[in-house]
Short mmCIF file of C-alpha atoms in Angstrom, two decimals:
data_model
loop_
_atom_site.label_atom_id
_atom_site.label_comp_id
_atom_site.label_asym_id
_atom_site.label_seq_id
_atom_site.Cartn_x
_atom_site.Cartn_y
_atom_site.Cartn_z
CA UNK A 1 7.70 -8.14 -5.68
CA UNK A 2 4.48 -8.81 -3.68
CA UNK A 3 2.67 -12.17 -5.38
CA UNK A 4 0.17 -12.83 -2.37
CA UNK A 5 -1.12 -11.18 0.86
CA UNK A 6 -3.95 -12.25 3.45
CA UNK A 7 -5.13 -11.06 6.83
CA UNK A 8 -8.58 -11.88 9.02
CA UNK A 9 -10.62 -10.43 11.74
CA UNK A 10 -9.21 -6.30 11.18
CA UNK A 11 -11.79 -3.39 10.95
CA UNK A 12 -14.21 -4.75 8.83
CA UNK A 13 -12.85 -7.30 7.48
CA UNK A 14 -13.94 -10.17 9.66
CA UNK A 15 -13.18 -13.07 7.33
CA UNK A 16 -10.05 -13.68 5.62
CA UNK A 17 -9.19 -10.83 2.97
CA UNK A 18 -7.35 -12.24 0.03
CA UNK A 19 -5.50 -10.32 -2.17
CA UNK A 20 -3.05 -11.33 -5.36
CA UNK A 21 -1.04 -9.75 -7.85
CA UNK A 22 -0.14 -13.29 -9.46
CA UNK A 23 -1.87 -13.45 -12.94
CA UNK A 24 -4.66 -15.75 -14.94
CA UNK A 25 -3.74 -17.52 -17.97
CA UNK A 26 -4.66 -15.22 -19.94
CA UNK A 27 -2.72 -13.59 -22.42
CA UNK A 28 -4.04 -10.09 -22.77
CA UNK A 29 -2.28 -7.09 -22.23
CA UNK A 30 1.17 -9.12 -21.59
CA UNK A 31 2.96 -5.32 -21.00
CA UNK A 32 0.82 -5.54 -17.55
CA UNK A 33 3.06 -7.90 -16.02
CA UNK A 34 6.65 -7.71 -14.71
CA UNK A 35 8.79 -10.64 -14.48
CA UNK A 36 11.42 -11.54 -11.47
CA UNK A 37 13.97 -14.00 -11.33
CA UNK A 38 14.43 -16.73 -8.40
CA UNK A 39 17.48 -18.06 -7.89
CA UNK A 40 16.09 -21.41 -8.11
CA UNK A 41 12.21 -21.39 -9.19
CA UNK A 42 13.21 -19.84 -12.04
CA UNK A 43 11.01 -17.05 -13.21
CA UNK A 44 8.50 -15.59 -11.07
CA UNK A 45 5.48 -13.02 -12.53
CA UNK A 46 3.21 -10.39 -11.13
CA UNK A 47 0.75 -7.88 -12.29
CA UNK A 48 2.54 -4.26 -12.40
CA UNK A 49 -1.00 -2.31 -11.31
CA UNK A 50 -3.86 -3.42 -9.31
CA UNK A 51 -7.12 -1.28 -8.96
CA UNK A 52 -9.36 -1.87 -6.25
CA UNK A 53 -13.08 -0.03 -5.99
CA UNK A 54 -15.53 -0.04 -3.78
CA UNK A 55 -18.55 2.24 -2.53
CA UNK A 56 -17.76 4.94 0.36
CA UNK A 57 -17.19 3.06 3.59
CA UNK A 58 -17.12 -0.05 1.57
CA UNK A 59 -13.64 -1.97 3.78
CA UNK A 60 -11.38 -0.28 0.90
CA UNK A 61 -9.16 1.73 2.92
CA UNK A 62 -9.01 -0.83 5.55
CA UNK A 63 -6.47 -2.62 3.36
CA UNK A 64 -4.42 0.14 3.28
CA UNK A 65 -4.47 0.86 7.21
CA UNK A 66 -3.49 -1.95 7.76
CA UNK A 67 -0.23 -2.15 5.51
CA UNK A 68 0.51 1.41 6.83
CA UNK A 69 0.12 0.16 10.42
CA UNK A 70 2.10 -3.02 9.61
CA UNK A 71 5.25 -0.98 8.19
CA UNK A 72 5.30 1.20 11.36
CA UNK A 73 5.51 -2.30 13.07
CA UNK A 74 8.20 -2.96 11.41
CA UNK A 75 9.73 -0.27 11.56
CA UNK A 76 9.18 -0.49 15.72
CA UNK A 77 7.57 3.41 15.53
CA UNK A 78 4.69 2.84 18.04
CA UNK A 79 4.39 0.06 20.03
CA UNK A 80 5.76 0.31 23.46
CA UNK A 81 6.65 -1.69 26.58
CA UNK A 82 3.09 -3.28 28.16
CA UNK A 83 1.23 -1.39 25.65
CA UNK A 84 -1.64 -2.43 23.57
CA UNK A 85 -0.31 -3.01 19.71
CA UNK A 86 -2.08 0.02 17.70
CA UNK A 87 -2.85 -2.38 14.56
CA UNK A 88 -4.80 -4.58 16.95
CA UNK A 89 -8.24 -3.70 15.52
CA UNK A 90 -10.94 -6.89 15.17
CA UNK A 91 -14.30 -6.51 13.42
CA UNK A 92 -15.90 -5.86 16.32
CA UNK A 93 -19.51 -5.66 15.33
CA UNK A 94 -19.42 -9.52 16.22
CA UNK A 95 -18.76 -10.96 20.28
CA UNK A 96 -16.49 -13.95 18.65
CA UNK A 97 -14.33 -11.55 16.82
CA UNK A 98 -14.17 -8.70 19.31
CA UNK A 99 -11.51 -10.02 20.93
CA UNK A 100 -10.17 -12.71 18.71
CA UNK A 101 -6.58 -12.36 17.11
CA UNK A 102 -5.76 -10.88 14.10
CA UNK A 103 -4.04 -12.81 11.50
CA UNK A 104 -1.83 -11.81 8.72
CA UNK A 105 0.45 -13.35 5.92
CA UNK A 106 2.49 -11.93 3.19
CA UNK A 107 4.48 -13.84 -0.05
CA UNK A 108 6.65 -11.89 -1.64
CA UNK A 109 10.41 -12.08 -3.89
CA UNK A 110 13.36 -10.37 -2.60
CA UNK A 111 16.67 -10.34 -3.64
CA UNK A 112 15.44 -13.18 -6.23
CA UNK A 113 14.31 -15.42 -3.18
CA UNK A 114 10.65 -15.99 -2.48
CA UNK A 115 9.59 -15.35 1.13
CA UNK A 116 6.23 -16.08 2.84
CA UNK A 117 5.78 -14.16 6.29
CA UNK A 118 3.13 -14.79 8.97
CA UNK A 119 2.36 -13.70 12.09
CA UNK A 120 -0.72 -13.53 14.58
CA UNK A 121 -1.47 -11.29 17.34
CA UNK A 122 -4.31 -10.05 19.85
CA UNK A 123 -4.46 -7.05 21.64
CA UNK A 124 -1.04 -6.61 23.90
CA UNK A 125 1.13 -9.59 22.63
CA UNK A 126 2.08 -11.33 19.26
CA UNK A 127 0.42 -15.36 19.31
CA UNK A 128 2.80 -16.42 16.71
CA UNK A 129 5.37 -15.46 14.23
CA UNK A 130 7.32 -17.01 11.27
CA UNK A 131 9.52 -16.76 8.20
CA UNK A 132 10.24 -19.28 5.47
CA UNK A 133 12.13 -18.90 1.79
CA UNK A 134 12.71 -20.67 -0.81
CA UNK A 135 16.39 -20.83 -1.81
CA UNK A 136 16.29 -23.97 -3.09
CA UNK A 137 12.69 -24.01 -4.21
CA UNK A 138 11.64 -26.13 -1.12
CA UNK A 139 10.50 -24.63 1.53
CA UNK A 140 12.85 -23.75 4.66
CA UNK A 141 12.21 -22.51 7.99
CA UNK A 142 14.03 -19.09 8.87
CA UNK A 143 12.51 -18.70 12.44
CA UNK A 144 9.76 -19.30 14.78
CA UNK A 145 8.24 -17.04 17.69
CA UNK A 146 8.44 -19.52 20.61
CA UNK A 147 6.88 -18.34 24.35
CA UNK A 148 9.23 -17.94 27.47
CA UNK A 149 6.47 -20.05 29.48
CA UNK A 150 8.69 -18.02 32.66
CA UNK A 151 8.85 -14.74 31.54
CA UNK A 152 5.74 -13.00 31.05
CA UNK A 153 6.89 -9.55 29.57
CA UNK A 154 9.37 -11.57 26.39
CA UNK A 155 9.05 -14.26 23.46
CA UNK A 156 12.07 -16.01 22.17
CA UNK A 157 13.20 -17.04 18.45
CA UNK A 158 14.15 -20.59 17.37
CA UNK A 159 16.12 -20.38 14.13
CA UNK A 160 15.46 -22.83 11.15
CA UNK A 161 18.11 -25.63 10.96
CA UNK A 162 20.03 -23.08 8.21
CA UNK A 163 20.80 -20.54 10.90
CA UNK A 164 21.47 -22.65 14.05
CA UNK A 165 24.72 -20.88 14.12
CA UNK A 166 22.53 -17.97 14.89
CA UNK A 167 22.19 -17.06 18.84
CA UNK A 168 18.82 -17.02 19.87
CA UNK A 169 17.35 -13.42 21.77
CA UNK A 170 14.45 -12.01 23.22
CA UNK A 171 11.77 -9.54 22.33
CA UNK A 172 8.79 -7.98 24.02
CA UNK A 173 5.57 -9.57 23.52
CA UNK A 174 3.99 -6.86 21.29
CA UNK A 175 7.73 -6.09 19.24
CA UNK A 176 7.69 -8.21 15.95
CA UNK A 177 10.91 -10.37 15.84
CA UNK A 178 11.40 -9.45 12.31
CA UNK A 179 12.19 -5.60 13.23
CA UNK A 180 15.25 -6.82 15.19
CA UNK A 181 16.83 -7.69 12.26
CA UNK A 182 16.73 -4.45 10.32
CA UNK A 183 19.96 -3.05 12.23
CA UNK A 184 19.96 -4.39 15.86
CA UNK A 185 20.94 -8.46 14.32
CA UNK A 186 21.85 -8.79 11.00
CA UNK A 187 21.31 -11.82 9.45
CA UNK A 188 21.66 -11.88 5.47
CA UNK A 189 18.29 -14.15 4.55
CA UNK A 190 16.45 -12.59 7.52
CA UNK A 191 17.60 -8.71 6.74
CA UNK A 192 16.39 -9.20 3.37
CA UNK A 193 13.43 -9.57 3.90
CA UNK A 194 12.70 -7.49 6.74
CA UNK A 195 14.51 -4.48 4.50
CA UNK A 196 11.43 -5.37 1.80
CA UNK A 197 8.93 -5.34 4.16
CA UNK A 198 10.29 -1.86 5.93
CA UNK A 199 10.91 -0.04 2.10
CA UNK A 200 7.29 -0.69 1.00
CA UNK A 201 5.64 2.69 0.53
CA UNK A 202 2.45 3.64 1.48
CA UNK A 203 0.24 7.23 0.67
CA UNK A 204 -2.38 8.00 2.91
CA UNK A 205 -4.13 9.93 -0.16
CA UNK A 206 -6.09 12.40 0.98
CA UNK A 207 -5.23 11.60 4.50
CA UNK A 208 -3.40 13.87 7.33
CA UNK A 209 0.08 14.28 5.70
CA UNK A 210 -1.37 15.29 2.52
CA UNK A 211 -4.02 17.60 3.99
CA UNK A 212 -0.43 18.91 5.93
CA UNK A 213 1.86 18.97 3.08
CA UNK A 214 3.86 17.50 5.12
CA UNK A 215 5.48 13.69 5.61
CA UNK A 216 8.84 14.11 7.69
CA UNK A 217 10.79 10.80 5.80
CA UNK A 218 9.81 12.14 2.59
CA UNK A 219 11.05 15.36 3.18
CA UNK A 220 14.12 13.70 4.14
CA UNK A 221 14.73 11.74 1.22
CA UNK A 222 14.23 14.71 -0.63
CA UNK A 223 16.50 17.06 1.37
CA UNK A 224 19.38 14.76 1.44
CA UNK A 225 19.63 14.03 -2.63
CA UNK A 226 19.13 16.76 -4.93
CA UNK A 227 18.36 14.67 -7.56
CA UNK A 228 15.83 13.87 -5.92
CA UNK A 229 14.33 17.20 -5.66
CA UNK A 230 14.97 17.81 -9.16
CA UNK A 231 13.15 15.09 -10.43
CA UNK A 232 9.85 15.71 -8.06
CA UNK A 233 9.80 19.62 -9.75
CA UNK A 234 10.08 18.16 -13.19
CA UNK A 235 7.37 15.93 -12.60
CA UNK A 236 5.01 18.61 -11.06
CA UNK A 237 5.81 21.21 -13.47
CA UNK A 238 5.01 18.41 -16.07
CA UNK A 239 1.63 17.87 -14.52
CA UNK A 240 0.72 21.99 -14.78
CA UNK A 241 0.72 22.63 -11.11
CA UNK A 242 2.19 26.41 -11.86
CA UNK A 243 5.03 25.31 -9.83
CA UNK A 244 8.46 26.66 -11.65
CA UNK A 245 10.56 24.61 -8.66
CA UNK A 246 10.52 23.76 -4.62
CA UNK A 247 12.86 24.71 -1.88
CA UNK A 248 13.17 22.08 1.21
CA UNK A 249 14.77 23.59 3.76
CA UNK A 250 15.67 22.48 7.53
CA UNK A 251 14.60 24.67 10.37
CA UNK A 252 14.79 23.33 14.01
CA UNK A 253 15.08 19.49 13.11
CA UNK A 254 12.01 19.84 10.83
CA UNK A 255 11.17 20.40 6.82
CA UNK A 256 9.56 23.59 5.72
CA UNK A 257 8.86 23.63 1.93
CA UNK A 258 8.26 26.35 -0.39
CA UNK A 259 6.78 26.55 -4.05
CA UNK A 260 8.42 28.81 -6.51
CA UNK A 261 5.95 30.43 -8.75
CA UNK A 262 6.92 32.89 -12.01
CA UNK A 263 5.99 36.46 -11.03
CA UNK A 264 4.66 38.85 -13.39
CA UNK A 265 4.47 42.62 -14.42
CA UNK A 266 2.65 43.69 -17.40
CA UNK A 267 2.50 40.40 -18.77
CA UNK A 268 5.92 39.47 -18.54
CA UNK A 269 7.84 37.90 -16.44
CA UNK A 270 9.96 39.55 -14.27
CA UNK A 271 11.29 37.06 -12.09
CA UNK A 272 10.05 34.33 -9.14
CA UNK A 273 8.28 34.41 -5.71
CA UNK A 274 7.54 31.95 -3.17
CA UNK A 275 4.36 30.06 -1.77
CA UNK A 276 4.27 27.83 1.39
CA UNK A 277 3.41 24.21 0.05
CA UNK A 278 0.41 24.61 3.06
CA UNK A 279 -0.99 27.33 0.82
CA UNK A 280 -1.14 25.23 -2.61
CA UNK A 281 -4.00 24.02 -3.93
CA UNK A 282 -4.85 20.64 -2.48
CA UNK A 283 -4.31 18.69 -5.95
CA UNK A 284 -0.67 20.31 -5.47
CA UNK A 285 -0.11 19.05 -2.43
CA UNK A 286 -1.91 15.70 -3.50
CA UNK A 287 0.52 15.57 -6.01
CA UNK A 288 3.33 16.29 -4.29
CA UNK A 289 3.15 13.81 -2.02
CA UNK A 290 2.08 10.81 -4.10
CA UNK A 291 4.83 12.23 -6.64
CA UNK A 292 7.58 11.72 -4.33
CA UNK A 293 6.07 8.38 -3.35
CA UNK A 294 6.24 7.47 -6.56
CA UNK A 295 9.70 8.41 -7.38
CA UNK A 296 10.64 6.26 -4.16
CA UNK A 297 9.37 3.40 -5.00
CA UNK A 298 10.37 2.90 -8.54
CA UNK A 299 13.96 3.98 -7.13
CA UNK A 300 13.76 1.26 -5.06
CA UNK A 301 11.99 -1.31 -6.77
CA UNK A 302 9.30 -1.10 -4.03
CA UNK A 303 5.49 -1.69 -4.38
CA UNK A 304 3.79 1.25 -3.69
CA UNK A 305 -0.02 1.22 -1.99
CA UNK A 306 -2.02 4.40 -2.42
CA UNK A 307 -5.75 4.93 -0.62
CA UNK A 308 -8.35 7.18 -2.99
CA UNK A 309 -5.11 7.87 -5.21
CA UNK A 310 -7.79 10.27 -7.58
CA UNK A 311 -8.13 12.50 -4.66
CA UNK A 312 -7.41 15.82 -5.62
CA UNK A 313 -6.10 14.59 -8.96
CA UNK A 314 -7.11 15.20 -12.17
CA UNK A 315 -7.87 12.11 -14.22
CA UNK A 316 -5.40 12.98 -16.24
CA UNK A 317 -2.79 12.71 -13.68
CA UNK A 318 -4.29 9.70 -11.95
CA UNK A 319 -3.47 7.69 -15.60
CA UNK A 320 0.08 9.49 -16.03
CA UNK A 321 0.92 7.65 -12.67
CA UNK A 322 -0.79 4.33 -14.14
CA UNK A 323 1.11 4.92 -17.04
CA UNK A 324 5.00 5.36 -15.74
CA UNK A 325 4.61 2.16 -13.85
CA UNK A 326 3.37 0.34 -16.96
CA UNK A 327 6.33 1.91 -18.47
CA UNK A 328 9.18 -0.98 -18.64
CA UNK A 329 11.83 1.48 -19.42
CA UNK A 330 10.55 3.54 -16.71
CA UNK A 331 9.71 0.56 -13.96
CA UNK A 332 12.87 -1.35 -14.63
CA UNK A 333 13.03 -2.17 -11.20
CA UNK A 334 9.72 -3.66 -11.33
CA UNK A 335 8.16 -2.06 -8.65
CA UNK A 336 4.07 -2.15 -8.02
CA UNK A 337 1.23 -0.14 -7.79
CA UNK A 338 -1.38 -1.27 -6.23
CA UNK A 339 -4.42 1.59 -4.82
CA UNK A 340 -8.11 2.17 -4.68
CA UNK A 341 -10.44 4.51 -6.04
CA UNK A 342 -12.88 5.89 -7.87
CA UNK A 343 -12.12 7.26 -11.36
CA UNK A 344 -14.12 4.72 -13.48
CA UNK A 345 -11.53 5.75 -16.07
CA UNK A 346 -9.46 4.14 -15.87
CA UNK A 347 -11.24 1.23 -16.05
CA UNK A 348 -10.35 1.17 -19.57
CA UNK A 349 -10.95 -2.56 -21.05
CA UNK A 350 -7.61 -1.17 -23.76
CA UNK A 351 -5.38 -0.85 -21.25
CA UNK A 352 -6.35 -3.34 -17.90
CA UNK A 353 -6.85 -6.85 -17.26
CA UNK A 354 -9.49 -8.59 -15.55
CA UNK A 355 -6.90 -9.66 -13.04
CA UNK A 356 -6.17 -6.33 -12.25
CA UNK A 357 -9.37 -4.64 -11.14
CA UNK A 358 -10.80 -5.66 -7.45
CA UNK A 359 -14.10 -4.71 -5.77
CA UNK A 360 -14.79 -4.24 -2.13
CA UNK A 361 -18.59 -4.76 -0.88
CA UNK A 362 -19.94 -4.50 2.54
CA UNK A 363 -22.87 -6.86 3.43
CA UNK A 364 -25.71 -5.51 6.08
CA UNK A 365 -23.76 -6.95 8.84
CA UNK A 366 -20.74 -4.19 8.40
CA UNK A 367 -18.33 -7.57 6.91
CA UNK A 368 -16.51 -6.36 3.68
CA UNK A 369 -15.43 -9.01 1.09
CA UNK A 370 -12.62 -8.40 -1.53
CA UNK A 371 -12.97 -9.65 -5.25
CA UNK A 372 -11.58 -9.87 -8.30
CA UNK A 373 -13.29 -8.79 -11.79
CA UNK A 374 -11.94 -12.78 -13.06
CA UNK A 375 -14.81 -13.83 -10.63
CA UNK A 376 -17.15 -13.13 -13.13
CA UNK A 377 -17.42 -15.88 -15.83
CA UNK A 378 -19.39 -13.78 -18.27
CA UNK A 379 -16.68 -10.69 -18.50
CA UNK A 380 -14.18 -11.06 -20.85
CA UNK A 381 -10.92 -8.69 -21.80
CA UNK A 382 -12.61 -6.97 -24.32
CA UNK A 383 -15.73 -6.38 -21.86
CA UNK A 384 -16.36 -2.39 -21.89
CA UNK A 385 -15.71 -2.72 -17.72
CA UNK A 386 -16.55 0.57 -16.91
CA UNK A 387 -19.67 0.59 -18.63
CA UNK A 388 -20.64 -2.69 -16.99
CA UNK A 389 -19.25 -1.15 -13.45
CA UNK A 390 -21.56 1.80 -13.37
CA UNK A 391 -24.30 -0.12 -14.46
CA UNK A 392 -23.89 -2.58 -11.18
CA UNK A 393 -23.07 -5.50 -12.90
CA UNK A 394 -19.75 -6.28 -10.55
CA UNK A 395 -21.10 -4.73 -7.44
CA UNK A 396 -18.60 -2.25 -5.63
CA UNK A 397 -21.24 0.91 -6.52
CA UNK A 398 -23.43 2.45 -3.61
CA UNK A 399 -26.68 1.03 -2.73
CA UNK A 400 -29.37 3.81 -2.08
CA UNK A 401 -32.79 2.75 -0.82
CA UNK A 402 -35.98 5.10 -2.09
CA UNK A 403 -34.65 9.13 -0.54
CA UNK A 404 -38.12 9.79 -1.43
CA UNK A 405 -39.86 9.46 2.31
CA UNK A 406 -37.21 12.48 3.24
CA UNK A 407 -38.56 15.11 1.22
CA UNK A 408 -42.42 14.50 1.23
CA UNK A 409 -44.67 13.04 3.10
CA UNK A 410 -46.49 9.65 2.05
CA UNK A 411 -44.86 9.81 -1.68
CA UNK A 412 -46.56 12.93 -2.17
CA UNK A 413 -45.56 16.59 -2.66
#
């Protein structure tokens, strides 16, 4: 469960970007939250769904880069030996931050232990790195990145006085220490949390892989459990795609998939035939992909972070998704969604809390800000918020100057 996440200086966020999923005191809409036990804080609860608008070109996405670019760290996809880290992107419509480092933090419960994560980095090495719990509900040092002052291509790792049994190793300036310890040095504490940060799913929305149809690990996932599968058709046929059922098939180390449709004669049907998933309607393939997504993370009890998650969808659909992760019966892994976008709504004052719904604004310097609708003093939980949203009382809406001076000349016809 993800309670808190920061990070400064990336794209165009220049200041530091605070996010939070940990609720007000308020004590509307209590089905909105999920609760997680700690082995020793007790309790621990977080909001279930976070929205977050914002006007085109507004910083919105730029939280959701990032995260995707952060769990390909992780995962040690793209970085490379003496290369420069690909998620090293400052705001650089300032000289100070054009080439200062980019800094990053994450708090987050896994395996009923509270972890906070940090690390810093500039463009071809990592600055600084560390991991603390809570096991006891103090705080305790897992590791620190420390420098190899003689070796200019490697960093080291000091463990925490709870792992000195541990034998220190190296890692490549621009490789995070925390990927080691997915498979290569298994360390319970350590592995626990660097699982949780590598299962976190991510959608692109109506990025490349949807545009493709196509997202080779989800393809996967679906080839290798049938269940799977079966669950993904059931869910599309529920959402009127046309789709009957899907075929995933492997052809030369790759995933082809294929739609089956009902095929007619006369009115009646006669039978099935086949559609590429490249040839379905974009909402389809949308679908598809945020679908299986979706079934991912609440199989796994993962949050789940979705850019422009209306894309292609109907708003229909868009709430059905709200909806099954409100769903306790549904969500009893307590996983989270958390996306942006634009379907005012669901900014349904019945059904969301203030805490919920976040707004992204871009000042006339190109620096986005993040915000929460509890900001605002005067809005309360029965507040009609979309009304109040359209109507610019939050901010978050385009800003268009006078398109007048375009189309005639002087004001006049």
């Amino acid at each position: 469960m993800i309670l808190n996440l920061e990070f400064k200086n990336y794209r165009s966020f220049k200041g530091t970007c605070s996010f939070t999923t940990e609720p007000t005191s308020t004590k509307a809409k209590v089905e909105n939250l999920c609760e997680v036990e700690t082995k020793a804080e007790g309790p621990k609860k977080a909001l279930k769904i976070s929205l977050i608008y914002g006007a085109n070109a507004s910083g919105k996405t730029n939280i959701i880069k990032f995260l995707y670019g952060f769990r390909r760290w992780v995962l040690n996809l793209d970085n490379r030996v003496g290369e420069d880290i690909v998620l090293y992107q400052p705001f650089k419509f300032d000289s100070e931050t054009a080439t200062a480092p980019i800094e990053f933090s994450m708090e987050f419960i896994a395996h009923k232990i509270r972890y906070k994560y940090e690390v810093c980095f500039s463009r071809q090495k990592i600055d600084s790195e560390s991991l603390i719990s809570y096991p006891n509900g103090k705080q305790t040092l897992l590791y620190n990145r420390i420098a190899l002052p003689d070796n200019p291509e490697s960093d080291t790792i000091k463990f925490g006085a709870s792992l000195t049994a541990n034998k220190p190793f190296n890692v490549f300036k621009n490789q995070l220490l925390i990927s080691k310890f997915l498979k290569d040095t298994p360390c319970a504490p350590i592995t626990s949390a660097a699982k949780y940060l590598a299962d976190i799913v991510i959608s692109n929305g109506f990025h490349e892989d949807t545009v493709l149809g196509e997202d080779k690990e989800m393809l996967r996932w679906l080839y290798s459990n049938p269940d799977n599968k079966r669950m993904l058709a059931e869910l599309l046929a529920f959402a009127d795609t046309g789709l009957t059922d899907f075929q995933v098939e492997k052809r030369s180390g790759d995933f082809e998939v294929t739609g089956l449709h009902g095929l007619f004669k006369d009115g009646e049907n006669i039978g099935k035939t086949e559609l590429p998933l490249k040839e379905e309607s974009f909402g389809t393939r949308a679908l598809f992909l945020i679908g299986c997504h979706t079934l991912q993370a609440l199989q796994n009890g993962s949050p789940f972070f979705v850019d422009e998650m209306d894309s292609g969808l109907h708003s229909y659909i868009t709430q059905l998704i709200v909806d099954i992760f409100r769903n306790e019966r549904i969500n009893d892994k307590h996983s989270q969604l958390i996306f942006t976008t634009h379907d005012v709504n669901l900014l349904d004052q019945n059904t969301i809390r203030k805490d919920q719904v976040w707004f992204t604004e871009k000042d006339k310097f190109g620096v986005s800000e993040l915000f929460t609708l509890s900001d605002f003093d005067d809005v309360r939980e029965e507040t009609p918020f979309a009304r109040w949203y359209l109507n610019n009382k939050f901010g978050g809406v385009p800003s268009l100057s006078s398109l007048e001076k375009l189309f005639v000349e002087d004001g006049k016809e």
